[in-house]
């Protein structure tokens, strides 16, 4: 349900960082690690499933929007995630 603007004290600009600002060119990351990095969370930090899902909701569209900046490596097994890095 929409809410009136005056219900919110802190409105900020909606900005995403460029991939080069988030990722190290010499590393490859899972989408879960990228999602954490986008929010300033350490890549290996444990998160509850609900929080991780919210972070993924932000990371996946960001990655699609910047798809020209990424390379990927196939996962080592079918039940593991792939890895992504800077071109």
Short mmCIF file of N, CA and C in Angstrom, two decimals:
data_model
loop_
_atom_site.label_atom_id
_atom_site.label_comp_id
_atom_site.label_asym_id
_atom_site.label_seq_id
_atom_site.Cartn_x
_atom_site.Cartn_y
_atom_site.Cartn_z
N UNK A 1 0.84 -1.17 0.00
CA UNK A 1 0.00 0.00 0.00
C UNK A 1 0.88 1.24 0.00
N UNK A 2 0.67 2.18 -0.88
CA UNK A 2 1.46 3.41 -0.89
C UNK A 2 1.34 4.17 0.43
N UNK A 3 2.39 4.91 0.75
CA UNK A 3 2.40 5.72 1.96
C UNK A 3 2.76 7.15 1.60
N UNK A 4 2.24 8.11 2.32
CA UNK A 4 2.57 9.51 2.06
C UNK A 4 4.05 9.79 2.29
N UNK A 5 4.62 10.66 1.48
CA UNK A 5 6.03 11.04 1.61
C UNK A 5 6.34 11.58 3.00
N UNK A 6 5.42 12.32 3.56
CA UNK A 6 5.69 12.94 4.86
C UNK A 6 5.83 11.91 5.99
N UNK A 7 5.51 10.64 5.72
CA UNK A 7 5.73 9.57 6.71
C UNK A 7 7.21 9.24 6.88
N UNK A 8 8.04 9.72 5.96
CA UNK A 8 9.46 9.38 5.96
C UNK A 8 10.31 10.61 6.23
N UNK A 9 11.21 10.47 7.20
CA UNK A 9 12.09 11.58 7.56
C UNK A 9 13.32 11.67 6.66
N UNK A 10 13.81 10.52 6.19
CA UNK A 10 15.08 10.50 5.46
C UNK A 10 14.86 9.94 4.05
N UNK A 11 14.81 10.80 3.06
CA UNK A 11 14.71 10.38 1.67
C UNK A 11 16.06 10.63 1.01
N UNK A 12 16.61 9.58 0.38
CA UNK A 12 17.93 9.67 -0.23
C UNK A 12 17.84 9.41 -1.73
N UNK A 13 18.84 9.86 -2.45
CA UNK A 13 18.90 9.59 -3.88
C UNK A 13 19.10 8.09 -4.10
N UNK A 14 18.52 7.57 -5.14
CA UNK A 14 18.61 6.16 -5.50
C UNK A 14 19.80 6.00 -6.43
N UNK A 15 20.89 5.47 -5.91
CA UNK A 15 22.13 5.36 -6.69
C UNK A 15 22.72 3.97 -6.54
N UNK A 16 23.27 3.47 -7.62
CA UNK A 16 24.04 2.24 -7.59
C UNK A 16 25.47 2.56 -7.98
N UNK A 17 26.39 1.84 -7.39
CA UNK A 17 27.79 2.03 -7.74
C UNK A 17 28.12 1.23 -9.00
N UNK A 18 29.17 1.64 -9.67
CA UNK A 18 29.65 0.90 -10.83
C UNK A 18 30.36 -0.37 -10.35
N UNK A 19 30.35 -1.43 -11.16
CA UNK A 19 31.00 -2.68 -10.75
C UNK A 19 32.45 -2.50 -10.32
N UNK A 20 33.18 -1.61 -10.98
CA UNK A 20 34.59 -1.39 -10.66
C UNK A 20 34.77 -0.81 -9.26
N UNK A 21 33.73 -0.19 -8.72
CA UNK A 21 33.79 0.37 -7.37
C UNK A 21 33.51 -0.68 -6.30
N UNK A 22 32.95 -1.81 -6.72
CA UNK A 22 32.51 -2.83 -5.77
C UNK A 22 33.42 -4.06 -5.78
N UNK A 23 33.89 -4.44 -6.97
CA UNK A 23 34.61 -5.70 -7.12
C UNK A 23 36.09 -5.50 -7.39
N UNK A 24 36.88 -6.46 -6.95
CA UNK A 24 38.32 -6.49 -7.21
C UNK A 24 38.51 -7.20 -8.55
N UNK A 25 39.25 -6.60 -9.45
CA UNK A 25 39.45 -7.14 -10.80
C UNK A 25 40.10 -8.53 -10.78
N UNK A 26 40.84 -8.85 -9.76
CA UNK A 26 41.56 -10.13 -9.68
C UNK A 26 40.75 -11.25 -9.03
N UNK A 27 39.52 -10.99 -8.66
CA UNK A 27 38.69 -11.98 -7.96
C UNK A 27 37.43 -12.31 -8.75
N UNK A 28 36.89 -13.49 -8.50
CA UNK A 28 35.57 -13.89 -9.00
C UNK A 28 34.69 -14.15 -7.78
N UNK A 29 33.42 -13.81 -7.91
CA UNK A 29 32.49 -13.84 -6.80
C UNK A 29 31.20 -14.57 -7.17
N UNK A 30 30.55 -15.16 -6.17
CA UNK A 30 29.20 -15.68 -6.39
C UNK A 30 28.24 -14.49 -6.35
N UNK A 31 27.04 -14.69 -6.84
CA UNK A 31 26.05 -13.62 -6.78
C UNK A 31 25.73 -13.28 -5.33
N UNK A 32 25.83 -14.25 -4.43
CA UNK A 32 25.58 -14.00 -3.01
C UNK A 32 26.65 -13.07 -2.43
N UNK A 33 27.89 -13.28 -2.83
CA UNK A 33 28.98 -12.41 -2.36
C UNK A 33 28.84 -11.01 -2.94
N UNK A 34 28.47 -10.91 -4.20
CA UNK A 34 28.26 -9.60 -4.82
C UNK A 34 27.13 -8.87 -4.12
N UNK A 35 26.06 -9.57 -3.79
CA UNK A 35 24.93 -8.95 -3.09
C UNK A 35 25.38 -8.37 -1.75
N UNK A 36 26.22 -9.08 -1.04
CA UNK A 36 26.73 -8.57 0.24
C UNK A 36 27.61 -7.34 0.02
N UNK A 37 28.52 -7.43 -0.93
CA UNK A 37 29.44 -6.31 -1.19
C UNK A 37 28.69 -5.04 -1.57
N UNK A 38 27.61 -5.17 -2.33
CA UNK A 38 26.83 -4.00 -2.72
C UNK A 38 26.27 -3.27 -1.51
N UNK A 39 26.06 -3.99 -0.43
CA UNK A 39 25.50 -3.39 0.78
C UNK A 39 26.55 -3.12 1.85
N UNK A 40 27.84 -3.30 1.50
CA UNK A 40 28.90 -3.04 2.45
C UNK A 40 29.10 -4.13 3.48
N UNK A 41 28.62 -5.33 3.17
CA UNK A 41 28.75 -6.47 4.08
C UNK A 41 29.89 -7.35 3.57
N UNK A 42 30.66 -7.91 4.48
CA UNK A 42 31.76 -8.80 4.10
C UNK A 42 31.21 -9.99 3.31
N UNK A 43 31.89 -10.42 2.25
CA UNK A 43 31.38 -11.50 1.39
C UNK A 43 31.10 -12.81 2.11
N UNK A 44 31.88 -13.13 3.13
CA UNK A 44 31.69 -14.40 3.83
C UNK A 44 30.77 -14.34 5.03
N UNK A 45 30.20 -13.17 5.30
CA UNK A 45 29.35 -13.02 6.48
C UNK A 45 28.08 -13.85 6.34
N UNK A 46 27.74 -14.57 7.40
CA UNK A 46 26.50 -15.35 7.41
C UNK A 46 25.30 -14.40 7.54
N UNK A 47 24.27 -14.68 6.77
CA UNK A 47 23.04 -13.90 6.83
C UNK A 47 21.86 -14.84 6.94
N UNK A 48 20.79 -14.38 7.56
CA UNK A 48 19.58 -15.20 7.58
C UNK A 48 18.99 -15.21 6.17
N UNK A 49 18.24 -16.26 5.84
CA UNK A 49 17.71 -16.39 4.47
C UNK A 49 16.88 -15.19 4.00
N UNK A 50 16.09 -14.60 4.89
CA UNK A 50 15.25 -13.47 4.50
C UNK A 50 16.11 -12.26 4.09
N UNK A 51 17.14 -11.99 4.86
CA UNK A 51 18.03 -10.87 4.53
C UNK A 51 18.76 -11.15 3.22
N UNK A 52 19.26 -12.37 3.07
CA UNK A 52 19.97 -12.72 1.84
C UNK A 52 19.06 -12.57 0.62
N UNK A 53 17.80 -12.94 0.75
CA UNK A 53 16.87 -12.79 -0.37
C UNK A 53 16.65 -11.33 -0.74
N UNK A 54 16.58 -10.46 0.26
CA UNK A 54 16.43 -9.02 -0.02
C UNK A 54 17.66 -8.50 -0.74
N UNK A 55 18.85 -8.91 -0.28
CA UNK A 55 20.08 -8.45 -0.94
C UNK A 55 20.14 -8.94 -2.38
N UNK A 56 19.71 -10.19 -2.61
CA UNK A 56 19.69 -10.71 -3.98
C UNK A 56 18.71 -9.94 -4.86
N UNK A 57 17.59 -9.51 -4.27
CA UNK A 57 16.61 -8.72 -5.02
C UNK A 57 17.24 -7.43 -5.56
N UNK A 58 18.25 -6.90 -4.89
CA UNK A 58 18.95 -5.71 -5.35
C UNK A 58 20.09 -6.07 -6.29
N UNK A 59 20.79 -7.14 -6.00
CA UNK A 59 22.01 -7.48 -6.75
C UNK A 59 21.72 -7.97 -8.16
N UNK A 60 20.73 -8.79 -8.33
CA UNK A 60 20.48 -9.39 -9.64
C UNK A 60 20.13 -8.34 -10.70
N UNK A 61 19.20 -7.43 -10.43
CA UNK A 61 18.95 -6.38 -11.45
C UNK A 61 20.18 -5.51 -11.69
N UNK A 62 20.95 -5.22 -10.65
CA UNK A 62 22.18 -4.44 -10.80
C UNK A 62 23.15 -5.14 -11.73
N UNK A 63 23.31 -6.45 -11.55
CA UNK A 63 24.20 -7.22 -12.42
C UNK A 63 23.69 -7.23 -13.85
N UNK A 64 22.39 -7.37 -14.04
CA UNK A 64 21.83 -7.35 -15.39
C UNK A 64 22.03 -5.99 -16.05
N UNK A 65 21.87 -4.94 -15.26
CA UNK A 65 22.04 -3.59 -15.80
C UNK A 65 23.49 -3.34 -16.21
N UNK A 66 24.43 -4.00 -15.55
CA UNK A 66 25.86 -3.84 -15.83
C UNK A 66 26.45 -5.09 -16.48
N UNK A 67 25.64 -5.86 -17.16
CA UNK A 67 26.10 -7.15 -17.70
C UNK A 67 27.32 -7.03 -18.62
N UNK A 68 27.47 -5.90 -19.29
CA UNK A 68 28.61 -5.72 -20.18
C UNK A 68 29.93 -5.63 -19.41
N UNK A 69 29.87 -5.44 -18.11
CA UNK A 69 31.08 -5.32 -17.28
C UNK A 69 31.55 -6.66 -16.71
N UNK A 70 30.75 -7.73 -16.90
CA UNK A 70 31.03 -8.99 -16.22
C UNK A 70 31.48 -10.10 -17.15
N UNK A 71 32.28 -11.00 -16.57
CA UNK A 71 32.57 -12.31 -17.14
C UNK A 71 32.06 -13.31 -16.12
N UNK A 72 31.90 -14.58 -16.54
CA UNK A 72 31.47 -15.57 -15.56
C UNK A 72 32.18 -16.88 -15.80
N UNK A 73 32.26 -17.67 -14.74
CA UNK A 73 32.86 -18.99 -14.79
C UNK A 73 31.81 -19.99 -14.34
N UNK A 74 31.76 -21.11 -15.02
CA UNK A 74 30.79 -22.15 -14.68
C UNK A 74 31.05 -22.67 -13.26
N UNK A 75 30.01 -23.09 -12.57
CA UNK A 75 30.20 -23.67 -11.24
C UNK A 75 30.95 -25.00 -11.33
N UNK A 76 31.61 -25.36 -10.24
CA UNK A 76 32.35 -26.61 -10.21
C UNK A 76 31.42 -27.81 -10.18
N UNK A 77 30.20 -27.64 -9.68
CA UNK A 77 29.21 -28.72 -9.62
C UNK A 77 27.83 -28.12 -9.86
N UNK A 78 26.89 -28.96 -10.25
CA UNK A 78 25.54 -28.50 -10.57
C UNK A 78 24.83 -27.86 -9.38
N UNK A 79 25.21 -28.23 -8.18
CA UNK A 79 24.53 -27.69 -7.00
C UNK A 79 25.27 -26.49 -6.39
N UNK A 80 26.23 -25.93 -7.11
CA UNK A 80 26.98 -24.77 -6.64
C UNK A 80 26.74 -23.57 -7.55
N UNK A 81 26.89 -22.35 -7.00
CA UNK A 81 26.68 -21.16 -7.83
C UNK A 81 27.86 -20.93 -8.76
N UNK A 82 27.61 -20.18 -9.83
CA UNK A 82 28.67 -19.75 -10.73
C UNK A 82 29.43 -18.58 -10.11
N UNK A 83 30.48 -18.18 -10.77
CA UNK A 83 31.30 -17.05 -10.29
C UNK A 83 31.34 -15.96 -11.34
N UNK A 84 31.33 -14.71 -10.86
CA UNK A 84 31.32 -13.55 -11.73
C UNK A 84 32.44 -12.61 -11.35
N UNK A 85 32.97 -11.92 -12.34
CA UNK A 85 34.02 -10.95 -12.10
C UNK A 85 34.01 -9.89 -13.18
N UNK A 86 34.91 -8.95 -13.04
CA UNK A 86 35.00 -7.85 -14.00
C UNK A 86 35.67 -8.33 -15.29
N UNK A 87 35.22 -7.82 -16.42
CA UNK A 87 35.84 -8.11 -17.71
C UNK A 87 37.25 -7.61 -17.73
#
